[in-house]
Short mmCIF file of C-alpha atoms in Angstrom, two decimals:
data_model
loop_
_atom_site.label_atom_id
_atom_site.label_comp_id
_atom_site.label_asym_id
_atom_site.label_seq_id
_atom_site.Cartn_x
_atom_site.Cartn_y
_atom_site.Cartn_z
CA MET A 28 0.03 -0.02 0.00
CA ILE A 29 1.36 3.42 -0.93
CA ILE A 30 0.92 5.54 2.15
CA SER A 31 1.04 8.90 0.37
CA ASN A 32 -0.90 10.58 3.14
CA SER A 33 1.61 9.91 5.88
CA ARG A 34 5.27 10.57 6.56
CA ILE A 35 5.96 6.93 7.15
CA ILE A 36 8.63 5.67 4.78
CA SER A 37 9.42 2.18 5.90
CA LEU A 38 8.47 -0.49 8.42
CA PHE A 39 10.62 -3.51 9.10
CA THR A 40 10.44 -6.51 11.32
CA ASN A 41 13.34 -8.85 12.07
CA LEU A 42 16.02 -6.54 10.73
CA GLN A 43 19.38 -8.23 10.41
CA LYS A 44 21.53 -5.10 9.96
CA PRO A 45 23.93 -4.99 12.96
CA ASN A 46 24.76 -1.34 12.42
CA ILE A 47 21.10 -0.39 12.92
CA MET A 48 20.07 -2.45 15.91
CA LYS A 49 21.60 -4.99 18.18
CA ASN A 50 18.43 -7.04 18.59
CA PRO A 51 17.42 -8.41 15.21
CA SER A 52 13.91 -9.24 16.43
CA GLN A 53 13.24 -5.61 17.21
CA ALA A 54 11.06 -3.71 14.75
CA THR A 55 11.76 -0.14 13.56
CA MET A 56 9.50 2.48 12.05
CA PHE A 57 11.16 5.06 9.86
CA PHE A 58 9.58 8.49 9.30
CA PHE A 59 10.05 10.98 6.53
CA SER A 60 11.16 14.28 7.90
CA GLU A 61 14.12 16.66 7.66
CA PRO A 62 17.48 14.80 7.44
CA GLY A 63 19.26 14.67 10.74
CA LYS A 64 16.32 15.66 12.90
CA LYS A 65 15.91 13.30 15.86
CA VAL A 66 12.61 11.64 16.57
CA THR A 67 11.73 9.87 19.81
CA THR A 68 8.66 8.08 20.98
CA ARG A 69 7.87 5.45 23.55
CA ASN A 70 9.42 2.05 23.05
CA TYR A 71 10.19 2.64 19.37
CA SER A 72 13.54 2.74 17.65
CA LEU A 73 13.26 5.52 15.10
CA LYS A 74 15.55 6.81 12.44
CA VAL A 75 14.78 9.66 10.08
CA LEU A 76 15.47 9.23 6.35
CA SER A 77 15.78 11.88 3.77
CA LYS A 78 13.98 11.71 0.41
CA ASN A 79 17.23 10.62 -1.22
CA ASP A 80 18.07 7.85 1.23
CA SER A 81 17.79 4.60 -0.72
CA SER A 82 19.34 2.28 1.89
CA PHE A 83 16.05 0.61 2.81
CA PRO A 84 12.95 -0.56 1.02
CA ILE A 85 9.86 1.63 1.35
CA LEU A 86 6.50 0.83 2.98
CA SER A 87 4.73 0.98 -0.35
CA ASP A 88 5.92 -2.55 -0.86
CA ILE A 89 3.11 -3.48 1.60
CA LYS A 90 0.61 -3.20 -1.23
CA LYS A 91 2.18 -6.18 -2.93
CA LYS A 92 1.25 -8.29 0.08
CA LYS A 93 -2.17 -6.88 0.92
CA ASN A 94 -5.19 -9.01 0.15
CA LYS A 95 -3.02 -11.40 -1.92
CA VAL A 96 -4.80 -14.50 -3.17
CA TYR A 97 -2.88 -17.37 -4.63
CA ASP A 98 -2.94 -17.52 -8.43
CA ASP A 99 -4.95 -20.71 -8.58
CA GLU A 100 -7.63 -19.12 -6.40
CA GLU A 101 -7.67 -15.82 -8.39
CA ALA A 102 -8.42 -17.78 -11.54
CA LYS A 103 -11.69 -19.00 -9.92
CA ILE A 104 -13.28 -15.62 -9.30
CA ALA A 105 -14.93 -15.52 -12.69
CA GLU A 106 -16.39 -18.98 -12.04
CA LYS A 107 -17.43 -18.42 -8.40
CA TRP A 108 -18.45 -14.79 -8.24
CA LYS A 109 -22.21 -15.61 -8.01
CA ASP A 110 -21.52 -17.84 -4.99
CA ILE A 111 -19.28 -15.13 -3.51
CA HIS A 112 -22.18 -12.68 -3.98
CA GLY A 113 -24.60 -14.96 -2.11
CA GLN A 114 -26.72 -16.67 -4.78
CA ASN A 115 -26.92 -19.61 -2.28
CA ASP A 116 -26.81 -17.41 0.84
CA TRP A 117 -23.14 -18.38 1.34
CA GLU A 118 -24.07 -21.90 2.34
CA GLY A 119 -20.95 -23.88 3.26
CA MET A 120 -18.67 -20.82 2.64
CA LEU A 121 -18.52 -19.18 6.07
CA ASP A 122 -17.28 -21.91 8.43
CA PRO A 123 -14.61 -22.68 7.50
CA ILE A 124 -14.46 -19.58 5.43
CA ASP A 125 -13.87 -19.92 1.70
CA PRO A 126 -10.52 -18.29 1.03
CA LEU A 127 -11.75 -16.58 -2.13
CA LEU A 128 -14.73 -15.13 -0.30
CA ARG A 129 -12.42 -13.86 2.41
CA ALA A 130 -10.19 -12.21 -0.12
CA GLU A 131 -13.19 -10.51 -1.81
CA LEU A 132 -14.61 -9.41 1.52
CA ILE A 133 -11.29 -7.76 2.35
CA ARG A 134 -11.15 -6.13 -1.05
CA TYR A 135 -14.62 -4.59 -0.69
CA GLY A 136 -13.81 -3.67 2.92
CA GLU A 137 -10.80 -1.76 1.70
CA MET A 138 -13.04 0.06 -0.72
CA ALA A 139 -15.19 1.14 2.28
CA GLN A 140 -12.06 2.03 4.28
CA ALA A 141 -10.97 4.25 1.39
CA CYS A 142 -13.97 6.48 2.24
CA TYR A 143 -12.32 7.27 5.59
CA ASP A 144 -8.79 7.59 4.26
CA ALA A 145 -9.80 10.08 1.55
CA PHE A 146 -12.07 12.25 3.77
CA HIS A 147 -10.80 15.72 4.46
CA LEU A 148 -11.06 15.89 8.25
CA ASP A 149 -8.93 18.96 8.94
CA GLN A 150 -11.29 21.41 10.61
CA ASP A 151 -8.78 24.21 10.07
CA SER A 152 -9.27 23.88 6.33
CA LYS A 153 -12.04 25.44 4.28
CA PHE A 154 -12.23 22.06 2.45
CA CYS A 155 -13.02 20.12 5.54
CA GLY A 156 -15.75 17.59 4.77
CA SER A 157 -14.75 17.17 1.13
CA CYS A 158 -12.71 14.43 -0.49
CA LYS A 159 -8.98 15.04 -0.68
CA ILE A 160 -8.46 13.08 -3.82
CA ASP A 161 -9.43 13.63 -7.46
CA PRO A 162 -11.69 10.79 -8.74
CA GLY A 163 -9.28 9.91 -11.47
CA LEU A 164 -6.51 9.24 -8.95
CA PHE A 165 -8.61 7.79 -6.19
CA PHE A 166 -7.35 4.23 -5.80
CA GLN A 167 -3.81 5.02 -6.92
CA SER A 168 -3.50 7.79 -4.33
CA LEU A 169 -4.51 5.44 -1.56
CA GLY A 170 -2.17 2.64 -2.68
CA LEU A 171 -5.04 0.37 -3.75
CA SER A 172 -4.52 0.20 -7.53
CA ALA A 173 -2.72 -3.16 -7.37
CA ASN A 174 -5.83 -5.00 -6.18
CA HIS A 175 -8.61 -2.67 -7.26
CA GLY A 176 -9.12 -2.47 -11.03
CA TYR A 177 -11.88 0.11 -10.76
CA ASN A 178 -12.48 3.62 -11.95
CA VAL A 179 -14.39 6.05 -9.73
CA THR A 180 -17.14 7.53 -11.85
CA SER A 181 -19.05 9.67 -9.33
CA TYR A 182 -18.71 11.08 -5.81
CA ILE A 183 -21.65 11.07 -3.39
CA TYR A 184 -22.48 14.04 -1.23
CA SER A 185 -24.95 14.09 1.63
CA MET A 186 -26.43 16.46 4.19
CA TYR A 187 -28.56 16.27 7.27
CA HIS A 188 -31.44 18.56 8.12
CA ILE A 189 -31.59 19.53 11.79
CA ASN A 190 -33.02 22.56 13.59
CA ILE A 191 -30.28 24.12 15.76
CA PRO A 192 -29.85 27.72 17.05
CA SER A 193 -28.55 29.98 14.31
CA PHE A 194 -25.41 30.98 16.28
CA PHE A 195 -24.26 27.40 15.94
CA LYS A 196 -24.35 27.73 12.15
CA VAL A 197 -21.68 30.45 11.84
CA PRO A 198 -19.04 28.87 9.57
CA LEU A 199 -15.39 28.84 10.44
CA TRP A 200 -14.61 29.62 6.83
CA PRO A 201 -17.12 32.00 5.17
CA ASP A 202 -15.76 30.90 1.78
CA ALA A 203 -15.76 27.17 2.63
CA TRP A 204 -16.34 24.74 -0.20
CA SER A 205 -19.78 23.98 1.29
CA HIS A 206 -21.60 24.84 4.49
CA LYS A 207 -24.09 21.94 4.30
CA ALA A 208 -22.69 19.07 2.27
CA ASN A 209 -20.26 16.34 3.20
CA TRP A 210 -18.58 13.83 0.91
CA ILE A 211 -19.86 10.40 1.96
CA GLY A 212 -18.84 7.95 -0.70
CA TYR A 213 -18.47 7.08 -4.36
CA VAL A 214 -19.62 4.99 -7.23
CA ALA A 215 -17.00 2.94 -9.17
CA VAL A 216 -17.02 0.49 -11.95
CA SER A 217 -14.51 -2.27 -12.86
CA ASN A 218 -12.33 -1.55 -15.88
CA ASP A 219 -12.17 -3.79 -18.92
CA GLU A 220 -9.20 -5.83 -17.72
CA TYR A 221 -10.49 -6.34 -14.23
CA SER A 222 -14.02 -7.15 -15.48
CA THR A 223 -12.51 -10.04 -17.42
CA HIS A 224 -10.85 -11.18 -14.22
CA LEU A 225 -14.08 -10.84 -12.25
CA GLY A 226 -16.24 -12.54 -14.87
CA ARG A 227 -18.64 -9.56 -15.08
CA ARG A 228 -18.78 -5.76 -15.00
CA ASP A 229 -19.02 -4.81 -11.31
CA ILE A 230 -20.61 -1.58 -10.23
CA THR A 231 -19.54 -0.82 -6.66
CA ILE A 232 -21.05 1.77 -4.31
CA ALA A 233 -19.07 2.58 -1.17
CA TRP A 234 -20.49 4.51 1.77
CA ARG A 235 -18.55 6.18 4.56
CA GLY A 236 -19.32 5.65 8.23
CA THR A 237 -20.02 8.33 10.88
CA VAL A 238 -17.50 11.16 11.07
CA THR A 239 -19.23 14.50 11.37
CA ASP A 240 -21.13 15.77 14.44
CA LEU A 241 -24.46 15.92 12.51
CA GLU A 242 -23.99 12.32 11.43
CA LYS A 243 -23.53 11.32 15.12
CA ILE A 244 -26.84 13.01 15.89
CA ALA A 245 -28.46 11.16 13.06
CA ASP A 246 -27.22 7.86 14.45
CA PHE A 247 -29.28 8.47 17.60
CA MET A 248 -32.55 9.23 15.76
CA ASP A 249 -33.57 5.67 16.36
CA PHE A 250 -37.29 5.95 15.86
CA GLN A 251 -38.67 4.56 12.56
CA LYS A 252 -40.17 6.35 9.60
CA PRO A 253 -41.93 4.91 6.54
CA THR A 254 -39.69 4.97 3.48
CA ARG A 255 -42.61 6.42 1.47
CA TYR A 256 -42.45 9.66 3.51
CA HIS A 257 -39.09 10.26 1.93
CA LYS A 258 -40.20 9.62 -1.65
CA ILE A 259 -38.76 6.09 -1.81
CA PRO A 260 -41.47 4.24 -3.72
CA SER A 261 -42.84 1.32 -1.85
CA ARG A 262 -45.81 -1.01 -2.32
CA ASP A 263 -46.03 -1.45 1.42
CA PRO A 264 -46.61 1.64 3.62
CA THR A 265 -45.65 -0.38 6.70
CA ILE A 266 -41.99 -0.64 5.60
CA LYS A 267 -39.98 1.60 7.96
CA VAL A 268 -36.32 2.34 8.61
CA GLU A 269 -34.37 4.39 11.16
CA ALA A 270 -35.18 8.08 10.78
CA GLY A 271 -31.61 9.42 10.95
CA PHE A 272 -30.31 6.99 8.27
CA LEU A 273 -33.25 7.95 6.04
CA GLU A 274 -32.65 11.66 6.42
CA ILE A 275 -28.95 11.40 5.40
CA TYR A 276 -29.94 9.26 2.40
CA THR A 277 -32.71 11.53 1.13
CA SER A 278 -32.03 15.12 2.34
CA LYS A 279 -31.32 17.86 -0.18
CA ASP A 280 -31.18 21.63 -0.38
CA ASP A 281 -31.69 23.90 -3.42
CA GLU A 282 -29.08 26.32 -2.07
CA CYS A 283 -26.32 23.73 -1.87
CA ASN A 284 -24.46 23.10 -5.09
CA PHE A 285 -23.46 19.64 -3.95
CA CYS A 286 -26.81 18.60 -2.49
CA LYS A 287 -29.34 20.12 -4.82
CA VAL A 288 -30.29 16.50 -5.30
CA SER A 289 -30.05 13.97 -2.53
CA ALA A 290 -27.41 11.31 -2.05
CA ARG A 291 -30.14 8.83 -3.09
CA GLU A 292 -30.76 10.59 -6.40
CA GLN A 293 -27.04 11.00 -7.07
CA VAL A 294 -26.45 7.28 -6.66
CA LEU A 295 -29.49 6.05 -8.56
CA ALA A 296 -28.74 8.28 -11.50
CA GLU A 297 -25.14 7.10 -11.77
CA VAL A 298 -26.06 3.42 -11.41
CA LYS A 299 -28.68 3.80 -14.17
CA ARG A 300 -26.11 5.54 -16.41
CA LEU A 301 -23.62 2.73 -15.89
CA ILE A 302 -26.24 0.00 -16.43
CA ASP A 303 -27.24 1.68 -19.71
CA ARG A 304 -23.63 2.03 -20.75
CA TYR A 305 -22.82 -1.65 -20.22
CA SER A 306 -26.15 -2.95 -21.33
CA ASN A 307 -24.67 -5.73 -23.40
CA GLU A 308 -22.56 -7.11 -20.58
CA GLU A 309 -23.15 -9.17 -17.48
CA ILE A 310 -23.29 -6.81 -14.53
CA SER A 311 -23.27 -7.04 -10.75
CA ILE A 312 -24.09 -4.33 -8.21
CA THR A 313 -22.03 -4.53 -5.03
CA ILE A 314 -22.68 -2.07 -2.16
CA THR A 315 -20.32 -1.81 0.77
CA GLY A 316 -20.01 0.35 3.89
CA HIS A 317 -19.01 0.44 7.50
CA SER A 318 -21.13 1.47 10.50
CA LEU A 319 -23.44 4.25 9.27
CA GLY A 320 -22.20 3.40 5.76
CA SER A 321 -23.45 -0.12 6.23
CA ALA A 322 -26.93 1.18 7.03
CA LEU A 323 -26.90 3.46 3.98
CA ALA A 324 -25.64 0.58 1.84
CA THR A 325 -28.58 -1.54 2.98
CA ILE A 326 -31.14 1.14 2.35
CA ASN A 327 -29.51 1.85 -1.01
CA ALA A 328 -29.75 -1.81 -2.05
CA TYR A 329 -33.39 -2.00 -1.00
CA ASP A 330 -34.10 1.19 -2.99
CA ILE A 331 -32.46 -0.03 -6.18
CA ALA A 332 -34.40 -3.29 -6.05
CA GLU A 333 -37.70 -1.72 -4.98
CA ILE A 334 -37.83 0.70 -7.89
CA GLY A 335 -36.72 -2.02 -10.29
CA LEU A 336 -33.49 -0.38 -11.37
CA ASP A 337 -31.88 -3.79 -11.32
CA VAL A 338 -34.27 -5.21 -13.87
CA ARG A 339 -33.19 -4.96 -17.50
CA GLU A 340 -35.38 -4.41 -20.47
CA ASP A 341 -35.21 -8.07 -21.41
CA GLY A 342 -36.35 -9.08 -17.86
CA ARG A 343 -32.96 -10.22 -16.57
CA VAL A 344 -32.26 -9.21 -12.93
CA ILE A 345 -28.88 -7.78 -12.03
CA PRO A 346 -27.60 -9.40 -8.77
CA ILE A 347 -27.36 -6.97 -5.83
CA CYS A 348 -25.13 -7.79 -2.89
CA VAL A 349 -24.29 -5.80 0.26
CA PHE A 350 -21.08 -6.45 2.11
CA SER A 351 -21.72 -4.82 5.46
CA PHE A 352 -19.03 -4.14 8.10
CA SER A 353 -20.04 -3.52 11.71
CA GLY A 354 -23.47 -2.37 10.65
CA PRO A 355 -26.40 -1.46 12.93
CA ARG A 356 -29.90 -2.68 12.45
CA VAL A 357 -31.73 -0.65 9.85
CA GLY A 358 -35.46 -1.35 9.66
CA ASN A 359 -38.51 -3.17 10.93
CA ILE A 360 -39.82 -6.66 10.18
CA ARG A 361 -41.48 -5.62 6.91
CA PHE A 362 -38.25 -4.01 5.75
CA LYS A 363 -36.39 -7.27 6.34
CA GLN A 364 -39.04 -9.31 4.63
CA ARG A 365 -39.26 -7.06 1.61
CA LEU A 366 -35.49 -6.69 1.17
CA GLU A 367 -34.97 -10.41 1.23
CA GLY A 368 -38.02 -11.00 -0.90
CA LEU A 369 -36.57 -8.76 -3.57
CA GLY A 370 -33.53 -11.05 -3.77
CA VAL A 371 -31.03 -8.62 -2.26
CA LYS A 372 -28.13 -10.53 -0.62
CA VAL A 373 -26.58 -9.13 2.52
CA LEU A 374 -23.52 -10.50 4.33
CA ARG A 375 -22.76 -8.71 7.56
CA VAL A 376 -19.23 -8.92 9.00
CA VAL A 377 -19.21 -8.11 12.74
CA ASN A 378 -16.88 -8.26 15.72
CA LYS A 379 -18.83 -10.02 18.53
CA HIS A 380 -17.54 -7.48 21.07
CA ASP A 381 -18.61 -4.45 19.01
CA LYS A 382 -21.77 -2.76 20.35
CA VAL A 383 -22.88 -0.96 17.17
CA PRO A 384 -24.48 -4.06 15.57
CA ALA A 385 -26.57 -4.41 18.74
CA VAL A 386 -28.42 -1.14 18.04
CA PRO A 387 -31.02 0.13 17.41
CA GLY A 388 -33.53 -2.30 18.81
CA ILE A 389 -31.68 -3.28 21.94
CA PHE A 390 -34.78 -4.90 23.46
CA LEU A 391 -37.00 -5.59 20.49
CA ASN A 392 -35.11 -7.43 17.81
CA GLU A 393 -34.72 -10.75 15.97
CA ASN A 394 -33.72 -12.46 19.24
CA VAL A 395 -37.14 -12.14 20.90
CA PRO A 396 -40.10 -14.41 20.09
CA THR A 397 -42.01 -13.63 16.93
CA PHE A 398 -45.21 -12.69 18.70
CA VAL A 399 -43.24 -10.13 20.80
CA GLN A 400 -41.81 -8.72 17.54
CA LYS A 401 -45.31 -8.32 16.10
CA VAL A 402 -46.63 -6.63 19.23
CA GLY A 403 -43.69 -4.29 19.30
CA GLU A 404 -44.21 -3.57 15.63
CA LEU A 405 -47.76 -2.43 16.26
CA PHE A 406 -47.21 -0.23 19.29
CA LEU A 407 -43.57 0.87 19.37
CA PRO A 408 -41.25 2.46 16.80
CA TRP A 409 -38.20 0.67 18.15
CA CYS A 410 -38.48 -2.95 16.90
CA TYR A 411 -35.57 -3.62 14.52
CA LEU A 412 -34.34 -6.77 12.82
CA HIS A 413 -31.00 -7.55 11.21
CA VAL A 414 -31.11 -8.64 7.56
CA GLY A 415 -29.14 -11.25 5.61
CA GLU A 416 -26.36 -13.54 6.83
CA GLU A 417 -23.85 -12.89 9.52
CA LEU A 418 -20.10 -13.64 9.76
CA VAL A 419 -18.94 -13.27 13.36
CA LEU A 420 -15.33 -12.41 14.22
CA ASP A 421 -13.73 -12.22 17.64
CA HIS A 422 -10.79 -9.86 18.23
CA LYS A 423 -9.87 -11.83 21.39
CA THR A 424 -8.73 -14.70 19.17
CA SER A 425 -6.02 -12.54 17.61
CA PRO A 426 -2.57 -12.95 19.16
CA PHE A 427 -1.54 -9.62 17.70
CA LEU A 428 -3.97 -7.37 19.60
CA LYS A 429 -3.82 -6.01 23.12
CA ASP A 430 -6.14 -7.18 25.80
CA ILE A 431 -7.83 -3.87 26.47
CA ASP A 432 -11.41 -2.59 26.62
CA ASN A 433 -11.88 0.11 23.99
CA LEU A 434 -15.21 0.08 22.19
CA THR A 435 -13.84 2.45 19.53
CA TYR A 436 -11.10 -0.11 18.63
CA PHE A 437 -13.62 -2.99 18.63
CA HIS A 438 -15.64 -1.07 16.00
CA ASN A 439 -12.71 0.08 13.83
CA LEU A 440 -12.89 -1.12 10.19
CA GLU A 441 -9.17 -1.84 9.86
CA VAL A 442 -9.43 -4.10 12.91
CA HIS A 443 -12.30 -5.99 11.21
CA LEU A 444 -10.17 -6.45 8.10
CA HIS A 445 -7.23 -7.64 10.20
CA LEU A 446 -9.47 -10.22 11.89
CA LEU A 447 -11.02 -11.23 8.59
CA ASP A 448 -7.63 -11.73 7.00
CA GLY A 449 -6.64 -14.23 9.66
CA PHE A 450 -10.08 -15.81 10.17
CA HIS A 451 -10.46 -19.48 9.32
CA GLY A 452 -13.55 -20.50 11.15
CA GLU A 453 -15.46 -20.14 14.43
CA GLY A 454 -13.41 -21.15 17.48
CA ARG A 455 -10.13 -21.15 15.55
CA SER A 456 -7.34 -18.76 16.43
CA ILE A 457 -6.41 -15.95 14.10
CA TRP A 458 -3.36 -16.76 11.98
CA HIS A 459 -1.96 -15.18 8.89
CA GLY A 460 -0.30 -16.70 5.87
CA SER A 461 0.13 -14.17 3.09
CA SER A 462 -1.43 -11.58 5.40
CA ARG A 463 -2.36 -7.95 5.15
CA GLU A 464 0.18 -5.77 6.82
CA LYS A 465 -0.60 -5.76 10.58
CA ALA A 466 0.61 -2.14 10.86
CA LEU A 467 -2.67 -1.11 9.22
CA VAL A 468 -4.45 -1.88 12.48
CA ASN A 469 -2.76 1.06 14.14
CA LYS A 470 -3.64 3.60 11.42
CA THR A 471 -6.13 5.19 13.87
CA THR A 472 -5.78 2.97 16.99
CA ASP A 473 -3.25 1.77 19.50
CA PHE A 474 -4.56 -1.79 19.37
CA LEU A 475 -1.46 -3.74 18.17
CA LYS A 476 0.71 -5.18 20.88
CA ASP A 477 3.81 -3.14 21.66
CA ASP A 478 5.97 -6.07 20.67
CA PHE A 479 5.40 -5.12 17.02
CA SER A 480 6.78 -1.62 17.59
CA VAL A 481 4.19 0.07 15.42
CA PRO A 482 3.40 3.65 16.59
CA PRO A 483 -0.28 4.34 17.27
CA ASN A 484 -2.43 6.57 15.07
CA TRP A 485 0.23 6.82 12.41
CA TRP A 486 -2.13 7.66 9.55
CA GLU A 487 -1.76 11.40 9.16
CA THR A 488 -3.53 14.00 7.11
CA GLU A 489 -1.94 14.49 3.74
CA TYR A 490 1.04 16.76 4.01
CA ARG A 491 -0.10 20.19 2.79
CA LYS A 492 2.80 21.84 1.05
CA LEU A 493 3.23 25.57 0.94
CA ILE A 494 3.05 26.87 -2.60
CA GLU A 495 4.41 30.19 -3.88
CA GLN A 496 1.78 32.56 -5.25
CA HIS A 497 2.30 34.89 -8.18
CA LYS A 498 3.08 37.77 -5.80
CA GLY A 499 5.79 35.81 -3.99
CA GLN A 500 3.55 34.83 -1.06
CA TRP A 501 3.75 31.29 0.30
CA MET A 502 0.34 29.83 0.91
CA ILE A 503 -1.09 26.47 1.95
CA ASP A 504 -2.17 24.37 -1.13
CA HIS A 505 -5.76 23.38 -0.27
CA GLN A 506 -5.89 21.05 -3.29
CA GLN A 507 -8.89 22.74 -4.84
CA SER A 508 -8.55 20.55 -7.96
CA SER A 509 -10.14 17.64 -6.11
CA LEU A 510 -13.45 19.55 -6.08
CA LYS A 511 -13.56 20.62 -9.70
CA ASN A 512 -16.47 19.22 -11.68
CA HIS A 513 -17.81 17.31 -8.66
CA SER A 514 -20.98 19.26 -8.23
CA PRO A 515 -23.76 17.12 -9.67
CA GLU A 516 -26.17 18.76 -12.09
CA GLU A 517 -29.85 18.29 -11.29
CA ASP A 518 -30.78 17.29 -14.83
CA ASP A 519 -28.16 14.53 -14.81
CA GLN A 520 -29.31 13.20 -11.46
CA ASN A 521 -33.04 13.08 -12.08
CA HIS A 522 -33.17 11.41 -15.44
CA HIS A 523 -33.94 8.02 -13.82
CA LEU A 524 -37.16 9.10 -12.19
#
């Protein structure tokens, strides 16, 4: 993986160079900084390298190891993709886990993780809340091009309506890129070469999880609303989903260039365009997300199937699959029944110690008797049921992670991908063969054991270089190019309706 957004240059374990360290089992993390400047941190041996130092390999070599599947397995994707996408509800593929399914889950999980890695989180920047990366360079900039033969075709922007006192709405940057919208995901499609490898043209929609304060508020709006109230067509007025999720998916504002049409309309329009473009090919629709993104992915899948966007003119149905990571419950009994009745396949990957999949519906859920569910459905707006199949992981089976209680770490997507990479079946310990780099666990956590000498929270915001202006002034480069031509046009977004 090319870690272009951090100053990390190289990570080694079991170094054998006696002039660097006396203990060959000790690990060292090297940081890019000014030559000769000393760096110290707890329990880590650090050396600073200059740009021209070629003495050691660079961390970008990690990408050659990530999500690596043996050649004989790779050749089977074109043959097995329908099973991987749940045509038989993953029967016999989860325990022990099918190695090809595991590799594909990791790949789609990385596409969801990319939504976090590319999100502009610097609140001191007027571009906070946008995407840091141009769509044409998306996967390459995140070091994922080796295993992700996709082209990003559209970015997704969302907003959330909430009534708060006006003095809270004063923007930090009056000329900010947007005062209402946030970048929340993207639509991508496999290129010609990778489509041959996959055995079909794959349209992937990736949704980001909770980051902004308003999204956190939306997460707690746990009462249900009918989908029809938000202009999602439905033959059944009793189908309901969590109000906060629905608001993020359907909210729009005529005064916002990026959300004149809702996230829903942006996605549906782009999916329709791609289906029309590749009308002569076999197509799959894969939707992935983590946490809040998982909920949006599930609603999005239901929406596509409910309006019949997955049905071609000749009557063929495009398979829709959701790969959900650490997702909460989304809707009521009727939502579950209708989603599964439409043929949408959902595989939920969860850490058994993570609390997010246990909400909403803490007391009224799929674990209570059916008659209790029905009573709760009639009188209370808090009866929720999970959908699809579940793959349960357990971080306590990993010998690489600390024995600590931190709910944020238990929920972290990189931790889920680490567990998934070493998962071989229920009750079996985590072990890695051609594993993903374990250092990725500590991108935004301190969950790896100190024995591995990986600094915590090492994933940094992209280094913002100072650029010289035409008058000789040195200014921060805010990378405005990443926002060019990203504002969706209403006419383009509504042609599917």
